[in-house]
Short mmCIF file of C-alpha atoms in Angstrom, two decimals:
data_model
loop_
_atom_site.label_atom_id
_atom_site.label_comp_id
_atom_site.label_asym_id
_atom_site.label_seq_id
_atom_site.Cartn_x
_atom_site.Cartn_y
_atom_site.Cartn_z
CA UNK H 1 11.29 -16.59 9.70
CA UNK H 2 13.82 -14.81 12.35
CA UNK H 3 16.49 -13.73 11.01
CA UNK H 4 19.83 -13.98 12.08
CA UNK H 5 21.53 -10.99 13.11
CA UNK H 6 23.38 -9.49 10.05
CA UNK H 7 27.12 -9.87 10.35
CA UNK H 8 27.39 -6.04 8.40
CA UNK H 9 26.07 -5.04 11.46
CA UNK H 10 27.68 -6.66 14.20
CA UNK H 11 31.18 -5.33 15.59
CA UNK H 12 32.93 -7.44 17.94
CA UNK H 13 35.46 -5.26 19.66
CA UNK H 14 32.98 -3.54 21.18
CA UNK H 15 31.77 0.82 21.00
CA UNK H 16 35.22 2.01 20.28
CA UNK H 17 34.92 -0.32 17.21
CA UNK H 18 31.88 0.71 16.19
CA UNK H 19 31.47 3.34 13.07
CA UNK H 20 29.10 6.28 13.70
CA UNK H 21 26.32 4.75 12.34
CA UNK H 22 23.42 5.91 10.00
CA UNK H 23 21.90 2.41 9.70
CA UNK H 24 20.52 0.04 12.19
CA UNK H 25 18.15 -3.45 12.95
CA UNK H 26 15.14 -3.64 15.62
CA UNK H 27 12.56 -6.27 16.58
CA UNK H 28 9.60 -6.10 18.76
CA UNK H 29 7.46 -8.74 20.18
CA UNK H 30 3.84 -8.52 20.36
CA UNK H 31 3.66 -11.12 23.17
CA UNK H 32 5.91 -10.15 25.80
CA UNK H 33 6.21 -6.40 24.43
CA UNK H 34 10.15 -6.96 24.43
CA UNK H 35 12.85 -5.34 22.01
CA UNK H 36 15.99 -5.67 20.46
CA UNK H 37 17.85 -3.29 19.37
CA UNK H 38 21.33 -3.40 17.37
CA UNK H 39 24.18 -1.81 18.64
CA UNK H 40 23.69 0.96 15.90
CA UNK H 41 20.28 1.74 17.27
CA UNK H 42 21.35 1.97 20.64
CA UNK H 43 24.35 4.33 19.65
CA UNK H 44 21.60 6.33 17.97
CA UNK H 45 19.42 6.66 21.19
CA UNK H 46 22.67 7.31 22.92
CA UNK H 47 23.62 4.43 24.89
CA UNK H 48 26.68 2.18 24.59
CA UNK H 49 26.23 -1.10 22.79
CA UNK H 50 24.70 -3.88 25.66
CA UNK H 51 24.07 -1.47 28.61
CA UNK H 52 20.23 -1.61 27.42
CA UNK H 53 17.60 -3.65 26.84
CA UNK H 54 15.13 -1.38 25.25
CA UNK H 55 10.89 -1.87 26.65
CA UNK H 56 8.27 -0.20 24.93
CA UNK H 57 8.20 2.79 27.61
CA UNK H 58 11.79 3.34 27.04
CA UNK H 59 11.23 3.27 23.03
CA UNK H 60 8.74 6.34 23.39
CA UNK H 61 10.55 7.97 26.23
CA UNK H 62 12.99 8.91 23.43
CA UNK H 63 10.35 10.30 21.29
CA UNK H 64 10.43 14.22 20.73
CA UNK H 65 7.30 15.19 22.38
CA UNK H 66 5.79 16.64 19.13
CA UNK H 67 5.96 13.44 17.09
CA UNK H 68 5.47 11.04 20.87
CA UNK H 69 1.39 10.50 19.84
CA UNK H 70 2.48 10.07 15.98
CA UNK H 71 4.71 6.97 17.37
CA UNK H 72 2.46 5.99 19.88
CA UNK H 73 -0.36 6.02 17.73
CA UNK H 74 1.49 4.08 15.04
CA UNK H 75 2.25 1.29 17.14
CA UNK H 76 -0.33 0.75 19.11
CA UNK H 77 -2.01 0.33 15.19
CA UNK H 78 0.98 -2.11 14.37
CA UNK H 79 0.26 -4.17 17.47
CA UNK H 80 -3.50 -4.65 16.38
CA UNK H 81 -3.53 -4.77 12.90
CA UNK H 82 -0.19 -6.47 12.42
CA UNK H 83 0.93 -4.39 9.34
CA UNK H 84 3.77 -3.41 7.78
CA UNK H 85 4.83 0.30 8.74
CA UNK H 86 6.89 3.53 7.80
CA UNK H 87 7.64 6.32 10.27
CA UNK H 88 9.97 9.65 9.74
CA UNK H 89 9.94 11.38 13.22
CA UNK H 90 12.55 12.63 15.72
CA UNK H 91 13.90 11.14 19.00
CA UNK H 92 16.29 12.60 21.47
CA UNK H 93 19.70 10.49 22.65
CA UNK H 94 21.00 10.73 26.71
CA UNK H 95 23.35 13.92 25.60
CA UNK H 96 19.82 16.05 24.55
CA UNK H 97 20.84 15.54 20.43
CA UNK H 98 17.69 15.59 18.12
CA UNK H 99 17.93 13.04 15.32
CA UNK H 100 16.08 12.81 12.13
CA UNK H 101 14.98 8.96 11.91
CA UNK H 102 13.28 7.06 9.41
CA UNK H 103 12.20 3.71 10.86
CA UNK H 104 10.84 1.22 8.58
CA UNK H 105 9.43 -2.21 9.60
CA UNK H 106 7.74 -5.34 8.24
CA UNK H 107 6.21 -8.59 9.71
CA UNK H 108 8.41 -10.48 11.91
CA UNK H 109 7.17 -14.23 11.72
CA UNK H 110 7.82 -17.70 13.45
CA UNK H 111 8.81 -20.61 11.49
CA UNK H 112 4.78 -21.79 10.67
CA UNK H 113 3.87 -17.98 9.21
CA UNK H 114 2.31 -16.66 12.49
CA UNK H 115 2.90 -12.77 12.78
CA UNK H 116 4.79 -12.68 15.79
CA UNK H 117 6.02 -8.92 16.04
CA UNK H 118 7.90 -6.62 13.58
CA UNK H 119 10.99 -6.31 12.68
CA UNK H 120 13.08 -3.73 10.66
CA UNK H 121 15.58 -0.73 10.43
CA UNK H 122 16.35 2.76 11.76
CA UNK H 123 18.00 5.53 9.48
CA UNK H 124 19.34 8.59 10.72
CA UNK H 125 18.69 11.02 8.29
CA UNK H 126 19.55 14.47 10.34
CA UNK H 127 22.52 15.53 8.24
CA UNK H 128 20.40 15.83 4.80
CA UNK H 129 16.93 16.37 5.97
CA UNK H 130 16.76 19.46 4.14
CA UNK H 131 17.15 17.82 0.36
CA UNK H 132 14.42 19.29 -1.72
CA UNK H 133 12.30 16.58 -4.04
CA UNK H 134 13.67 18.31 -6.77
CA UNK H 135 17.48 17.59 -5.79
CA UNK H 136 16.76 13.80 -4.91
CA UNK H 137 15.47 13.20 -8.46
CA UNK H 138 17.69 15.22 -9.99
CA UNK H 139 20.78 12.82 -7.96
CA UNK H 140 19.06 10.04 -8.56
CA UNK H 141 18.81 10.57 -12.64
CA UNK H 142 22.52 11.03 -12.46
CA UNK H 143 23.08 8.08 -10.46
CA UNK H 144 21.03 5.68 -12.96
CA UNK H 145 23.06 6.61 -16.15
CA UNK H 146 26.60 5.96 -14.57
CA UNK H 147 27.40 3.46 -12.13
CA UNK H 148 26.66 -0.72 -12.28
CA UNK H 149 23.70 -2.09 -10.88
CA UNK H 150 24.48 -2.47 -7.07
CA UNK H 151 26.50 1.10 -7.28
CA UNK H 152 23.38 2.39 -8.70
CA UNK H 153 21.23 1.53 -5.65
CA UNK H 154 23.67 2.17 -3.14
CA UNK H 155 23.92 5.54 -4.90
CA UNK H 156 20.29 6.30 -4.46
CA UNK H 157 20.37 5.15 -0.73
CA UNK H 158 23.10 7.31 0.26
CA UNK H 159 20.81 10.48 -1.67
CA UNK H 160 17.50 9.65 -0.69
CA UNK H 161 18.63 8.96 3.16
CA UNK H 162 21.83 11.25 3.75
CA UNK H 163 23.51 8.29 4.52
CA UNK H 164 27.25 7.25 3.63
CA UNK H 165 28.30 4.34 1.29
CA UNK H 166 28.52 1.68 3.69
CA UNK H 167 25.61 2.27 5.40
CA UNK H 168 23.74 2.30 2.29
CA UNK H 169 25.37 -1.14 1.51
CA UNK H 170 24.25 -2.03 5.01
CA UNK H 171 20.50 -1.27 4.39
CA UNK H 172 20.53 -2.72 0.86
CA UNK H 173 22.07 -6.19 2.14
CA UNK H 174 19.59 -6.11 5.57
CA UNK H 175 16.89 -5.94 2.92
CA UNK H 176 18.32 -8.75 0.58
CA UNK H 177 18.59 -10.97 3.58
CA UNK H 178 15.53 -9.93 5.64
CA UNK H 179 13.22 -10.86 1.72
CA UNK H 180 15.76 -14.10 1.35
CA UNK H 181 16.56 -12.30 -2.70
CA UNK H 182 19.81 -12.10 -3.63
CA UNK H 183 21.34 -8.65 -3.75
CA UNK H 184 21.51 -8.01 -7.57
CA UNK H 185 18.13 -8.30 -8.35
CA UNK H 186 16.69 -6.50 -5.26
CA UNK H 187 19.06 -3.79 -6.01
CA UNK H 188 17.99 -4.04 -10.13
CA UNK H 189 14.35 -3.59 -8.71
CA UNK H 190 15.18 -0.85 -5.97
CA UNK H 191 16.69 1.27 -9.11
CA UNK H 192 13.84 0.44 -11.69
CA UNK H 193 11.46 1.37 -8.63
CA UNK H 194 13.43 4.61 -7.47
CA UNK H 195 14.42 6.10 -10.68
CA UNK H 196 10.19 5.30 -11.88
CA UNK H 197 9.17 7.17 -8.67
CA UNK H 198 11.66 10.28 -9.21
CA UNK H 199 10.17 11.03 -13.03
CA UNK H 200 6.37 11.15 -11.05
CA UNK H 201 4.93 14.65 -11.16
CA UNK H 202 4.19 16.67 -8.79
CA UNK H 203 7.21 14.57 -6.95
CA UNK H 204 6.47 11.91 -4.26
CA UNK H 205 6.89 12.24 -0.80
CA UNK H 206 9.87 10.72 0.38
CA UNK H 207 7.43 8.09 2.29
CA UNK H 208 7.02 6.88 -0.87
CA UNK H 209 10.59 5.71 -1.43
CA UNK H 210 10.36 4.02 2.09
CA UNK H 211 7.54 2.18 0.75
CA UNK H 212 9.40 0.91 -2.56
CA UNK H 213 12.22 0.28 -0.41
CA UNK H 214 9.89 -1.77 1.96
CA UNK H 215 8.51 -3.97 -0.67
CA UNK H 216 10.99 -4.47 -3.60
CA UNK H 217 10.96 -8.26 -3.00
CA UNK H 218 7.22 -8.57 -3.94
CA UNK H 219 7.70 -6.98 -7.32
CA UNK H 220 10.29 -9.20 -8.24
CA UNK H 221 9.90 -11.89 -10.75
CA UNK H 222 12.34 -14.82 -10.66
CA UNK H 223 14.35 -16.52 -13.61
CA UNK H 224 12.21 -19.60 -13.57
CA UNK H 225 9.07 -17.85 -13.42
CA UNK H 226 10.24 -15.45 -16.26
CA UNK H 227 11.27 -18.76 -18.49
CA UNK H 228 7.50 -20.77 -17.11
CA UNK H 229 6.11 -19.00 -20.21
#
């Protein structure tokens, strides 16, 4: 199904309303090639919210030229395959400013099940990008033994992607909606998943998070089916 836009990140008075934002939605469509962008990914490019509307040339024109064929490659596999995708690369905004993004996406469908695109979320990671493997599962073993559930995965989030608290809560809700789970037990599952990946030795690349992050929904196990047996 399309989702509907989430509310978290709408803002209705316009740029001057609008946080600095860490966190943002995109779609593409494999038919016409068109975009959307929210107005947290357009901020991110560098644009004001609703002066674009964002085509596929315009997308890699942002690219840094050392990760353009990484991108380019990567979608032109997403368009064929129709697959589910992870991407940590840089773009540049209008003002010249690099920026750290990880862009994670999953199948966008129509209302029968046909794969009609992708659809997913930007993070702008540039502040933290330097956090060693060590440090995230270090923070992240100190997040699991102190906060409540939804705190805990918030927590882990805002370490694993440099972002702030209500971004975090931003990307943890997009998710909950985008899987139609409710936000405890996505968050329950995005802890048991995050805290199992940071005890792995030699440590994970951070892809790997992405990944868990990507598809938490699948791994959980409903009330009724727990009680079936």
């Amino acid at each position: 199904m399309i989702p509907d836009q989430d509310p978290a990140l709408r803002n209705g008075d316009g740029a001057t309303g609008v946080r600095p934002e860490q966190v943002g939605w995109f779609r593409f469509f494999f038919d016409d090639e068109r975009w959307e962008w929210s107005d947290e990914v357009q901020i991110m490019h560098g644009y004001e919210p609703g002066t674009v509307s964002p085509t596929t040339e315009l997308v890699l024109s942002h690219k840094h030229p050392d990760d353009y064929q990484q991108v380019a490659t990567t979608l032109d596999n997403v368009r064929r395959q129709h697959q589910a995708f992870s991407t940590r690369h840089r773009i540049i905004d209008t003002t010249g400013r690099i920026h750290h993004v990880i862009v994670v996406a999953d199948k966008l469908q129509d209302e029968v099940g046909t794969v009609i695109g992708t659809s997913g979320f930007y993070v702008d990671v540039t502040p933290n990008e330097d956090r060693t493997q060590k440090q995230l599962s270090e923070a992240i073993a100190e997040i699991a033994e102190n906060r409540a559930t939804i705190e805990q995965a918030k927590g882990m989030l805002m370490v694993v992607y440099g972002i702030d608290s209500e971004a975090a809560f931003d990307l943890l809700r997009w998710r909950s909606q985008e899987a139609n789970i409710k936000l405890r037990l996505l968050a329950e599952r995005v802890v048991a998943d995050f805290v199992g990946l940071s005890q792995v030795e030699p440590a994970p690349a951070r892809s790997a998070f992405d990944n868990l992050l990507l598809t938490a929904d699948q791994r959980i196990v409903s009330p009724h089916e727990t009680n079936a047996g």
